[in-house]
CSV table of C-alpha atoms and ligand atoms in Angstrom, one decimal:
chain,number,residue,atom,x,y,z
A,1,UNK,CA,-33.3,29.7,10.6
A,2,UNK,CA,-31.7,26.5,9.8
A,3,UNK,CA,-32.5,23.9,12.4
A,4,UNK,CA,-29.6,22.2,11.8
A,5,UNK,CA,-27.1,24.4,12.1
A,6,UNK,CA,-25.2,22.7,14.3
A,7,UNK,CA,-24.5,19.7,12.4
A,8,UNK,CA,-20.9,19.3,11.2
A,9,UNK,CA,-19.8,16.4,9.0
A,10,UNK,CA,-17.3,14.0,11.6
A,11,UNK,CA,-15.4,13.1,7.7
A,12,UNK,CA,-15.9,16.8,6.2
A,13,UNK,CA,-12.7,16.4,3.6
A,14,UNK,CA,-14.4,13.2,2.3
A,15,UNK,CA,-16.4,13.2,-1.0
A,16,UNK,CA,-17.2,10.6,-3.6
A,17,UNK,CA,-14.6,7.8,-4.0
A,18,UNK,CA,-12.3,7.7,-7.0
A,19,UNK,CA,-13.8,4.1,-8.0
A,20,UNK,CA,-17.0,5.8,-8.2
A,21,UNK,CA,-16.3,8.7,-9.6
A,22,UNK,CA,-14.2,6.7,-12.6
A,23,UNK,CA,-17.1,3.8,-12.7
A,24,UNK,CA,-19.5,6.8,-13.2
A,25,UNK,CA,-17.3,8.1,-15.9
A,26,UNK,CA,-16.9,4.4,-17.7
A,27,UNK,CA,-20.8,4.4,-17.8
A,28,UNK,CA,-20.7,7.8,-19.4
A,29,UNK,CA,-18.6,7.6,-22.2
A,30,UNK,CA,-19.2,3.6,-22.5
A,31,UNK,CA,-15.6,2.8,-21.8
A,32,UNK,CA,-14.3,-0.1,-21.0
A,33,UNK,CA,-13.9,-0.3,-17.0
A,34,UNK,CA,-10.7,-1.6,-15.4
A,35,UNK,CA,-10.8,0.8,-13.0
A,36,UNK,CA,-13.2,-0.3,-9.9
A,37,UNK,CA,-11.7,-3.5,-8.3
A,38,UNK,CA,-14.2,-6.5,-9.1
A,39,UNK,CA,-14.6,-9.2,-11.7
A,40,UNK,CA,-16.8,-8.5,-14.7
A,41,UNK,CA,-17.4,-12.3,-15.0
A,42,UNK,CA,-19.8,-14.7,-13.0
A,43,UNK,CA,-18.9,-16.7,-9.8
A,44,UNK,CA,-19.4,-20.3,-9.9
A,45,UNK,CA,-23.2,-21.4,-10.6
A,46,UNK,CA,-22.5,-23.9,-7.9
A,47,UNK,CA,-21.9,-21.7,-5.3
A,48,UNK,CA,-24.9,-19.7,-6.4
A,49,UNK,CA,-27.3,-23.4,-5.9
A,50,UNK,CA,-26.3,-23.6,-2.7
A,51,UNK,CA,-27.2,-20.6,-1.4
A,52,UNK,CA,-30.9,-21.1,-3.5
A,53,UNK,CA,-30.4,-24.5,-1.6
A,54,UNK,CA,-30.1,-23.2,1.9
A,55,UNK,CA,-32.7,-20.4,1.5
A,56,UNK,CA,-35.1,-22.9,0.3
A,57,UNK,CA,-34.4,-24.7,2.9
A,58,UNK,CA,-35.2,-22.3,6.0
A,59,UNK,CA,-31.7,-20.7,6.5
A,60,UNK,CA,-33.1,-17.5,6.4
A,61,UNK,CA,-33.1,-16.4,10.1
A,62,UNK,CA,-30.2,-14.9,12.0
A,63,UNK,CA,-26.8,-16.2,12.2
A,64,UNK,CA,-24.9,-16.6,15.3
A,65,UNK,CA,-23.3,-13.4,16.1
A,66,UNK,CA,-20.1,-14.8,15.6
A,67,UNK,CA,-21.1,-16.6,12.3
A,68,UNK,CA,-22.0,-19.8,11.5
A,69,UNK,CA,-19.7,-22.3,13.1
A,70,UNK,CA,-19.3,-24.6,10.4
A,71,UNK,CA,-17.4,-22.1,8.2
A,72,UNK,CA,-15.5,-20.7,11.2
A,73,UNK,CA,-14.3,-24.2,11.1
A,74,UNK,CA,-13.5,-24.1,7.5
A,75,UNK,CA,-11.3,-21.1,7.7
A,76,UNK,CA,-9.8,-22.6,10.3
A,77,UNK,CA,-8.9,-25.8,8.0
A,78,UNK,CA,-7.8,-23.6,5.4
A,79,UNK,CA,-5.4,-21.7,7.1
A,80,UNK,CA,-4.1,-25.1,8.9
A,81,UNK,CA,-3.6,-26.2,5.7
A,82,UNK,CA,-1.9,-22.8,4.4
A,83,UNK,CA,-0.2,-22.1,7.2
A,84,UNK,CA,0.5,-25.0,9.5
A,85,UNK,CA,-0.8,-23.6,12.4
A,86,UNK,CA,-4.0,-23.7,14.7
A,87,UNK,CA,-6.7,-21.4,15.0
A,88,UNK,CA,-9.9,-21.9,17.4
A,89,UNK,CA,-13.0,-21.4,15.3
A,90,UNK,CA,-15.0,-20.5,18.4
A,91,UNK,CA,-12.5,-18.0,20.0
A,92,UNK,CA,-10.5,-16.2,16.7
A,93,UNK,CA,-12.4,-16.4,14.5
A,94,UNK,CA,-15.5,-14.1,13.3
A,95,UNK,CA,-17.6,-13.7,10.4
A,96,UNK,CA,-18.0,-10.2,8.9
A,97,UNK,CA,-20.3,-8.6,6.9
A,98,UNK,CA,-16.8,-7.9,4.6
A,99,UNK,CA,-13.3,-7.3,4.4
A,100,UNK,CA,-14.5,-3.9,5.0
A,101,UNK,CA,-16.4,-3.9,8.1
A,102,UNK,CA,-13.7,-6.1,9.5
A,103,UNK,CA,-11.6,-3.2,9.0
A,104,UNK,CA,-14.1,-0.8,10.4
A,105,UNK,CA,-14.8,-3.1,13.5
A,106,UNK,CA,-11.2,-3.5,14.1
A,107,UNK,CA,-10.3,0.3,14.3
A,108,UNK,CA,-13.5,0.8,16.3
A,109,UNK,CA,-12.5,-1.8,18.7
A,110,UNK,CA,-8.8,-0.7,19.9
A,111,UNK,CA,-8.4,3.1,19.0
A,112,UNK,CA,-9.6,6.3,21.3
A,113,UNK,CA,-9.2,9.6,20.7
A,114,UNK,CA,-5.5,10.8,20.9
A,115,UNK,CA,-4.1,7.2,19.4
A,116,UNK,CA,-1.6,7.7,16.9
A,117,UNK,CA,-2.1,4.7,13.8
A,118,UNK,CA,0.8,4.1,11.4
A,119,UNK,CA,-0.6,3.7,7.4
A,120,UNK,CA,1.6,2.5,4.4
A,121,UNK,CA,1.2,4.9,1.5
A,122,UNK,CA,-0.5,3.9,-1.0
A,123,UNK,CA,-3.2,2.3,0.9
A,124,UNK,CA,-6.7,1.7,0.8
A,125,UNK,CA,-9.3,4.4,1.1
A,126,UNK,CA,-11.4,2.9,4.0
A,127,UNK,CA,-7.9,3.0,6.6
A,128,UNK,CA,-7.7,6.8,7.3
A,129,UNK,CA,-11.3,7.9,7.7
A,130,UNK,CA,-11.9,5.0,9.7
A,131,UNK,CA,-8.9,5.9,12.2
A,132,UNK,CA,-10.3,9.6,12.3
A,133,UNK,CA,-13.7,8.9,12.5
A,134,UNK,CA,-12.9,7.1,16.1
A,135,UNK,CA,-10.5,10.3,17.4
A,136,UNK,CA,-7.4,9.0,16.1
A,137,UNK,CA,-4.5,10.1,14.4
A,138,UNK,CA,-3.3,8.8,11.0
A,139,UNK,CA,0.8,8.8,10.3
A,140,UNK,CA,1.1,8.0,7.0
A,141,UNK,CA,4.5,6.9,5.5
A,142,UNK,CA,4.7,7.4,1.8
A,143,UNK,CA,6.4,4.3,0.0
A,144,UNK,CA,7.2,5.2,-3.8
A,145,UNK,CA,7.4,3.7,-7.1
A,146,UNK,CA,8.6,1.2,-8.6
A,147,UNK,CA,9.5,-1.2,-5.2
A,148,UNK,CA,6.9,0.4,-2.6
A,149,UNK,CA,9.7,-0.7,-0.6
A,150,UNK,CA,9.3,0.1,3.7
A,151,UNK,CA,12.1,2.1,5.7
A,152,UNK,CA,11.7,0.2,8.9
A,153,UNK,CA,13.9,2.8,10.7
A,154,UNK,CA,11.5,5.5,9.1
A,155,UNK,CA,8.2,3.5,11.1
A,156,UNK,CA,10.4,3.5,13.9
A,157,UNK,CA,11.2,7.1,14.0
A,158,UNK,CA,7.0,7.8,13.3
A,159,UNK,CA,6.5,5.7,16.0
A,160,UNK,CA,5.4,7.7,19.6
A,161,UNK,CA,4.4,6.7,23.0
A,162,UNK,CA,0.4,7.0,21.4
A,163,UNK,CA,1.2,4.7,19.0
A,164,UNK,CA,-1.6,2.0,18.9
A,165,UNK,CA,-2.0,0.4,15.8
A,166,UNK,CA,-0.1,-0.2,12.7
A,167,UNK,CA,-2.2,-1.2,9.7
A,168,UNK,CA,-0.4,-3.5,6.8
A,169,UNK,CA,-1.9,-4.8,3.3
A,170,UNK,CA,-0.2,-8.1,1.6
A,171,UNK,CA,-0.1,-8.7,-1.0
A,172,UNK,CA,-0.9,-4.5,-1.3
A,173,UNK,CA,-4.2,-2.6,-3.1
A,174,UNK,CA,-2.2,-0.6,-5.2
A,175,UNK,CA,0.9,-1.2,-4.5
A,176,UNK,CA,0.7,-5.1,-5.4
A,177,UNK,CA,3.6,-5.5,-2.7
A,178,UNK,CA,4.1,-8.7,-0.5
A,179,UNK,CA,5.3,-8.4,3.1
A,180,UNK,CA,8.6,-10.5,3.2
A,181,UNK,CA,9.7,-12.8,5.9
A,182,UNK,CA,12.5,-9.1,6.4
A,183,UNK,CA,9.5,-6.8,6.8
A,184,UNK,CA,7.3,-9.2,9.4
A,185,UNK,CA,11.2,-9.7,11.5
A,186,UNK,CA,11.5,-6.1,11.0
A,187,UNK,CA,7.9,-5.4,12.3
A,188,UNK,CA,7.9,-7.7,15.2
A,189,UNK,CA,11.4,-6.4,16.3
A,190,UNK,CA,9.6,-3.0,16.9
A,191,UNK,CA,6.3,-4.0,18.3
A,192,UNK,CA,7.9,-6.9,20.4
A,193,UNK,CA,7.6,-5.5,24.6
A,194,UNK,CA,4.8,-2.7,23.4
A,195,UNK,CA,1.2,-2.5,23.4
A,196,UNK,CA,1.3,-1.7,19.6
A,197,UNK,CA,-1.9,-3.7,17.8
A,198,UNK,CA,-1.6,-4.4,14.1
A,199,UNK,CA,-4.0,-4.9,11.5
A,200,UNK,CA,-3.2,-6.8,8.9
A,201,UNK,CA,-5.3,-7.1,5.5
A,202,UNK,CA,-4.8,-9.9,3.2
A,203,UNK,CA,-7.8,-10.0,1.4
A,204,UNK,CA,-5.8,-10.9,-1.2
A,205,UNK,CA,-3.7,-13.6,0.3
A,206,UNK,CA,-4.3,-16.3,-2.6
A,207,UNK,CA,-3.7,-14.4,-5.5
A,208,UNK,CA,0.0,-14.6,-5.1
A,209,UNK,CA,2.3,-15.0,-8.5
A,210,UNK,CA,5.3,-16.7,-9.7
A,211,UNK,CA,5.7,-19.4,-7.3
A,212,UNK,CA,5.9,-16.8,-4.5
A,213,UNK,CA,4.8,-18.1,-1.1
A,214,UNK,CA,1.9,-15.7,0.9
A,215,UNK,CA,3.1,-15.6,4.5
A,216,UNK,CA,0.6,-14.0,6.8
A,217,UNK,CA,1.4,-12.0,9.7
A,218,UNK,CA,-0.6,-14.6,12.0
A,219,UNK,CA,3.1,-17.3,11.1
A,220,UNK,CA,5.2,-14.4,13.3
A,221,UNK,CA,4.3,-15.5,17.0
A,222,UNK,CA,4.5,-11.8,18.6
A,223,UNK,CA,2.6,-10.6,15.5
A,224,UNK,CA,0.1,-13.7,16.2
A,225,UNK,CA,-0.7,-12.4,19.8
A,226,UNK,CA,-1.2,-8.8,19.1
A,227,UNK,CA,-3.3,-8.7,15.4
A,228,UNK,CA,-5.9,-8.7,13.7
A,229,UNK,CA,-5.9,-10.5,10.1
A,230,UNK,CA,-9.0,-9.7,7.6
A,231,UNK,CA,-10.0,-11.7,5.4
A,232,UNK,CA,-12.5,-11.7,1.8
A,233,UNK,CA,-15.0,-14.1,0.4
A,234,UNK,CA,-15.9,-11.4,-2.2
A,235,UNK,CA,-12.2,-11.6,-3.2
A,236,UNK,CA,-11.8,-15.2,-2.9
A,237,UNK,CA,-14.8,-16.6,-4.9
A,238,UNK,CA,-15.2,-13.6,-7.2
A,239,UNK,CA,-18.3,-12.3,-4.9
A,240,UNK,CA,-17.8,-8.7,-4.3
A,241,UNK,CA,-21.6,-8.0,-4.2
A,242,UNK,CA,-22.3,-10.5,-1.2
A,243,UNK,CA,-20.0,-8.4,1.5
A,244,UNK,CA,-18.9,-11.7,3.5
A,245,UNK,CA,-15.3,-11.9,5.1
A,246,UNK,CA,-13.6,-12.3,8.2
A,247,UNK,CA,-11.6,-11.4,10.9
A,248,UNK,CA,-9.1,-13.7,12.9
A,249,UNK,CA,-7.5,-12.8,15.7
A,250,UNK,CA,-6.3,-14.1,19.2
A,251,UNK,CA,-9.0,-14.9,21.9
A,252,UNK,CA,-8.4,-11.2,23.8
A,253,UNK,CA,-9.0,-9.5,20.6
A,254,UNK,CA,-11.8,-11.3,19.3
A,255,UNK,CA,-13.5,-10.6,22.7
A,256,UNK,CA,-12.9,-6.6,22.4
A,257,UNK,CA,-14.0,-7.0,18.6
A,258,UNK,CA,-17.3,-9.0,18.9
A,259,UNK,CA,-18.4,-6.7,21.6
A,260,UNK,CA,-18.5,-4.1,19.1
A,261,UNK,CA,-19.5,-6.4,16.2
A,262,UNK,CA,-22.3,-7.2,18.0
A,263,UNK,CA,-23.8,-3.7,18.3
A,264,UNK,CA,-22.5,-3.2,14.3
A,265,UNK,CA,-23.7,-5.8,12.3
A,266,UNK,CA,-24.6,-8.3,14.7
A,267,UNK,CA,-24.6,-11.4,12.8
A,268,UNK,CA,-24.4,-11.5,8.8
A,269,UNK,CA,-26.2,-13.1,5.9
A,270,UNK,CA,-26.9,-16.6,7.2
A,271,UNK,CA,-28.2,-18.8,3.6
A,272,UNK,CA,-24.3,-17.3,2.1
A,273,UNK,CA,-22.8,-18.4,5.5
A,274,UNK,CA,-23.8,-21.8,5.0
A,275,UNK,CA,-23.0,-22.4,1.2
A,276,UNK,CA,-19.4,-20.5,1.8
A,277,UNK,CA,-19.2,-23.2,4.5
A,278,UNK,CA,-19.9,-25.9,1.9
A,279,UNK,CA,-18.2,-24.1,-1.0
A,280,UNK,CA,-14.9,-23.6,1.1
A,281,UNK,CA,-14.6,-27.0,1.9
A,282,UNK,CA,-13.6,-28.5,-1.6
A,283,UNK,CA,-10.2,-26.9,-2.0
A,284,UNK,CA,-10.0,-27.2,-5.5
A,285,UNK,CA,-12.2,-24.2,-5.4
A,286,UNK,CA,-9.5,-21.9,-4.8
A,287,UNK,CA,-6.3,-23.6,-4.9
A,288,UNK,CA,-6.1,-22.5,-8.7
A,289,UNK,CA,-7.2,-19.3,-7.9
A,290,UNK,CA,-3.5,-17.5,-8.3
A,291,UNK,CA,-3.1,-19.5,-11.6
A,292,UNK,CA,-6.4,-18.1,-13.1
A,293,UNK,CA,-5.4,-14.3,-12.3
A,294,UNK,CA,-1.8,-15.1,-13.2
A,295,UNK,CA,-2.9,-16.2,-16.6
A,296,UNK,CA,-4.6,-12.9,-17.0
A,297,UNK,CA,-2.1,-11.0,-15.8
A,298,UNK,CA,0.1,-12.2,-17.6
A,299,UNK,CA,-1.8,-11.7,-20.8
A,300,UNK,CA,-2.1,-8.1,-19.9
A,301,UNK,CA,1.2,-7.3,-19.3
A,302,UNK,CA,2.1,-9.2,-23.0
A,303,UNK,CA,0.2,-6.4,-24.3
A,304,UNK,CA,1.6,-3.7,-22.6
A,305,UNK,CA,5.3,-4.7,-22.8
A,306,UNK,CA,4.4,-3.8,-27.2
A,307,UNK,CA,3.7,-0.1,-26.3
A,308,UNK,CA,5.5,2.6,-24.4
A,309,UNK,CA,3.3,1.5,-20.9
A,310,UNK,CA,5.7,0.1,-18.8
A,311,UNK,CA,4.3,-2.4,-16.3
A,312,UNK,CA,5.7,-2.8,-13.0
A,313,UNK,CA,6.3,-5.9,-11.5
A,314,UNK,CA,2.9,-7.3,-10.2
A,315,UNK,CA,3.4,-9.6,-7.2
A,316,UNK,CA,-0.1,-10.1,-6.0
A,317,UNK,CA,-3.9,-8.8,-6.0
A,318,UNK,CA,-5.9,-8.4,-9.3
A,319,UNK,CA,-4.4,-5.0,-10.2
A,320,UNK,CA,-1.2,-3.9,-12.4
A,321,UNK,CA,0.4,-0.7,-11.9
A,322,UNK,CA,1.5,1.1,-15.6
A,323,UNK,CA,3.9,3.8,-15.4
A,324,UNK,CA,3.0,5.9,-18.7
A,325,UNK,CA,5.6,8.3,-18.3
A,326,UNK,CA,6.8,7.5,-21.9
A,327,UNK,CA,3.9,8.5,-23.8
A,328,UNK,CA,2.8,11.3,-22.0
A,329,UNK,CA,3.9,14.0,-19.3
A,330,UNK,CA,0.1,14.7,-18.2
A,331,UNK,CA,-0.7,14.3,-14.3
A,332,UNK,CA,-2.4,11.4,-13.7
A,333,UNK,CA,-5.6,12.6,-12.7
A,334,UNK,CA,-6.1,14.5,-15.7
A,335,UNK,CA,-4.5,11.5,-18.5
A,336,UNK,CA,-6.6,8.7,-16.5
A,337,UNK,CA,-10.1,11.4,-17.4
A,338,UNK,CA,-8.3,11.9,-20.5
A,339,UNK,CA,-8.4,8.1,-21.5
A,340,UNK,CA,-11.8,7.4,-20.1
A,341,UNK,CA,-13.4,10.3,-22.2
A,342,UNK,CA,-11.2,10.5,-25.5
A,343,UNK,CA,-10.0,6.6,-25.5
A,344,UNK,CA,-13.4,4.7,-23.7
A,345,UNK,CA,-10.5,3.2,-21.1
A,346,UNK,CA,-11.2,4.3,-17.6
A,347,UNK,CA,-8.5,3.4,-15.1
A,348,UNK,CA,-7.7,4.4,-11.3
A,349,UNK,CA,-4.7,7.2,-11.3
A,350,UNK,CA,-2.7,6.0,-8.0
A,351,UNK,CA,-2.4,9.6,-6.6
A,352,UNK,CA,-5.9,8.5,-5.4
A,353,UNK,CA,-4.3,6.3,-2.7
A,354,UNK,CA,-2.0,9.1,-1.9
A,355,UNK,CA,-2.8,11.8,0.8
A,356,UNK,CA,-0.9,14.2,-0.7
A,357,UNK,CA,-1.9,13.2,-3.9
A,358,UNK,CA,1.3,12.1,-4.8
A,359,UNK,CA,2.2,11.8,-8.8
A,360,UNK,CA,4.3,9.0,-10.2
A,361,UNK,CA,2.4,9.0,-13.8
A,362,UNK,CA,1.1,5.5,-13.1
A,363,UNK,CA,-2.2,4.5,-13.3
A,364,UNK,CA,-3.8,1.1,-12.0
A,365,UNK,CA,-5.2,-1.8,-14.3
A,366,UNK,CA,-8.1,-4.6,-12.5
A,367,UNK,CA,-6.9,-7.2,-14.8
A,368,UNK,CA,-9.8,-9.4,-12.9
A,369,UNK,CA,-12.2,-9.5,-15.7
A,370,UNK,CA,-13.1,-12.0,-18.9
A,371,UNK,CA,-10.7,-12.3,-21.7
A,372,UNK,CA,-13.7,-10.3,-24.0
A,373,UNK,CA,-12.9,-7.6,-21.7
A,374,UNK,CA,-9.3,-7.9,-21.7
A,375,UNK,CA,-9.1,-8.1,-25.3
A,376,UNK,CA,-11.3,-5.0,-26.0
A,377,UNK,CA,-8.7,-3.3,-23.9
A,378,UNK,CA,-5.7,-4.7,-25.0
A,379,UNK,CA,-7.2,-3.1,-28.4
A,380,UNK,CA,-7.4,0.7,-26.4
A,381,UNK,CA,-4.0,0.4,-25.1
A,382,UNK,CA,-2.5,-0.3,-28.7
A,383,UNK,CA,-4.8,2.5,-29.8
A,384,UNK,CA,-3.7,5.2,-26.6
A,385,UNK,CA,0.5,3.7,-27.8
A,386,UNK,CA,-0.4,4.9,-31.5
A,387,UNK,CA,-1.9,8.5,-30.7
A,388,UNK,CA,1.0,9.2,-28.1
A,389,UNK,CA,3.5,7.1,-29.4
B,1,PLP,C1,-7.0,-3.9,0.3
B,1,PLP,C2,-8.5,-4.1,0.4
B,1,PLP,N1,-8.9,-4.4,1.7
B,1,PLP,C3,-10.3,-4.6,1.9
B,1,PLP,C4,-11.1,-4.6,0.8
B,1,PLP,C5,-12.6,-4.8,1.1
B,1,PLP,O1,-13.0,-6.1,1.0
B,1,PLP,P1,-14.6,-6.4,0.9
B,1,PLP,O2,-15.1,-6.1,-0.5
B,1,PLP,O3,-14.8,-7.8,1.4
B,1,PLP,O4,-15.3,-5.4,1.9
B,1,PLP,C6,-10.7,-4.3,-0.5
B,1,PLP,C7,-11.6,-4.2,-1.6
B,1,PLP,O5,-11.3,-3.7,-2.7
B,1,PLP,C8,-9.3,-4.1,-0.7
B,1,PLP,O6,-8.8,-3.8,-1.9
């Protein structure tokens, strides 16, 4: 007899992600891979001597639990600077091992079994599982191509006495979407007198195009006093592999979510802490950052704008949503295989994001790699126009 039986999987449904499943698929038929979300380039070699500097130096024991102070203090100074506004290193602000395990943490800390949490279609795989895997109970509202725009009246009819947390993404992973000064009124208005948490990511908070402002939902006071904002190192210095981020949130919250923390992660990488610290400091070592990706971007969309891809409008992030409809009437699961295997192009189909698997025939582009890369796809795409077109 088996002797275990018993067990049961607490995520059953869930298999292999999409980014790994279309990563593994790149590797197999050598394609070029803008599907998984990270940059194919290398991070600054300074950032990378002052983490040798810091090891060699004897930072190699554990950090605080709540991270090392110094770059507490720098997020602080950069969101002082971004925002105008005040945030108390020692009681808002903690260091995670990642945007996701902020996330994770977050969830963990404010829902039990029966809550109700309110998701924003197409969102980011590690929401829903995470919600489930603590008891609760995912509403997900399904925002559609081309504007992703949000029915605020729609949240408010999904929204029950077990409602505990909504969870937001600006600018939005896939959606590319930024949360205007409308949707944070319109969000406050109906969280304002309830007990309703929200959890905002903005991982991608500096890469923001065309002049467009990033607001965060920490610049709405009843959103301030109530959320928790994640943020991304691996995001913001191009460091995906080294898993540091952040969570800040008012001094109730950050209590709940360190007690939790503490028992997760405890403390995180202590050398990176310290050269992040350092790194952060300068400014000019992200203030270009949304001019760097724009530039890419924008060469990217040049290219598709001279086939029968249509691009829709990127706001923010590193990703660009195509809408292939033009060329092809295949579902996108099947066309995104179709041009990893036949066309060495793998790219993420947005059903993915979906539940229900929606199809728009739109696939999603990371346009956060080097120009060699770019190119060599730019040459696929013109290749994929001519066979279809
Ligand atoms: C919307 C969004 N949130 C969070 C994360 C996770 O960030 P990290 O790599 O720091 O865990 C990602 C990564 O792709 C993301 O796209």
């Amino acid at each position: 007899m088996d002797p275990f039986s018993r067990f049961r999987s607490k995520l059953p449904d869930v298999g292999v992600s999409i980014f790994s499943k279309m990563s593994a698929l790149a590797q197999r038929y050598r394609a070029i891979n803008l599907s998984q979300g990270f940059p194919d380039f290398e991070c600054s070699p300074k950032l990378i001597g002052m983490v040798e500097r810091y090891m060699r130096k004897g930072y190699n024991q554990y950090a605080p639990m709540a991270g090392v102070h110094r770059l507490r203090e720098c997020i602080a100074e950069k969101m002082a600077l971004g925002y105008r506004l005040t945030f108390d290193p020692n009681d808002e602000i903690t260091i995670t091992a990642g945007g996701t395990q902020a996330l994770f943490t977050a969830i963990a800390t404010v829902i039990n079994p029966g809550d109700e949490v309110i998701i924003f279609e197409p969102a980011y795989d590690a929401y829903a599982p995470t919600v489930r895997l603590f008891g609760g109970t995912v509403r997900n509202l399904t925002l559609l191509a081309p504007s992703f725009e949000i029915d605020w009246l729609e949240v408010k009819r999904n929204v029950t006495e077990r409602t505990k947390l909504i969870i937001i993404n600006s600018p939005g992973n896939p959606s590319t979407k930024l949360f205007r000064k409308s949707d944070f009124d319109a969000l406050s208005h109906l969280v304002e007198g309830t007990d309703i948490m929200v959890l905002s990511d903005e991982v991608y908070a500096d890469m923001v195009y065309d002049g467009e402002r990033f607001s965060s939902a920490l610049q709405y006071p009843v959103l301030r006093e109530r959320s928790f904002v994640v943020g991304s190192f691996g995001k913001l210095f191009h460091v995906t592999g080294w898993k540091v981020g952040y969570v800040v949130a008012p001094l109730w919250l950050t209590n709940a979510f360190r007690k939790v923390h503490q028992f997760n992660v405890f403390s995180v990488n202590t050398p990176i802490q310290h050269a992040l610290a350092d790194f952060l400091s300068d400014k000019s070592e992200y203030e270009q950052l949304a001019v760097f990706f724009q530039e890419k971007r924008d060469f990217l969309q040049s290219v598709l704008i001279g086939t029968k891809f249509c691009p829709l409008q990127c706001e923010g992030t590193y990703f660009q949503l195509v809408d292939y409809s033009a060329l092809n009437a295949q579902g996108e699961m099947v066309f995104s295989e179709r041009l990893t295997r036949e066309f060495g192009l793998a790219t993420i189909p947005v059903s993915a994001f979906y539940t229900n698997s929606m199809d728009q025939q739109l696939l999603r582009l990371c346009f956060a790699k080097s120009l060699k890369t770019l190119d060599a796809a730019a040459e696929k795409l013109r290749q994929i126009d001519a066979f279809y077109g």
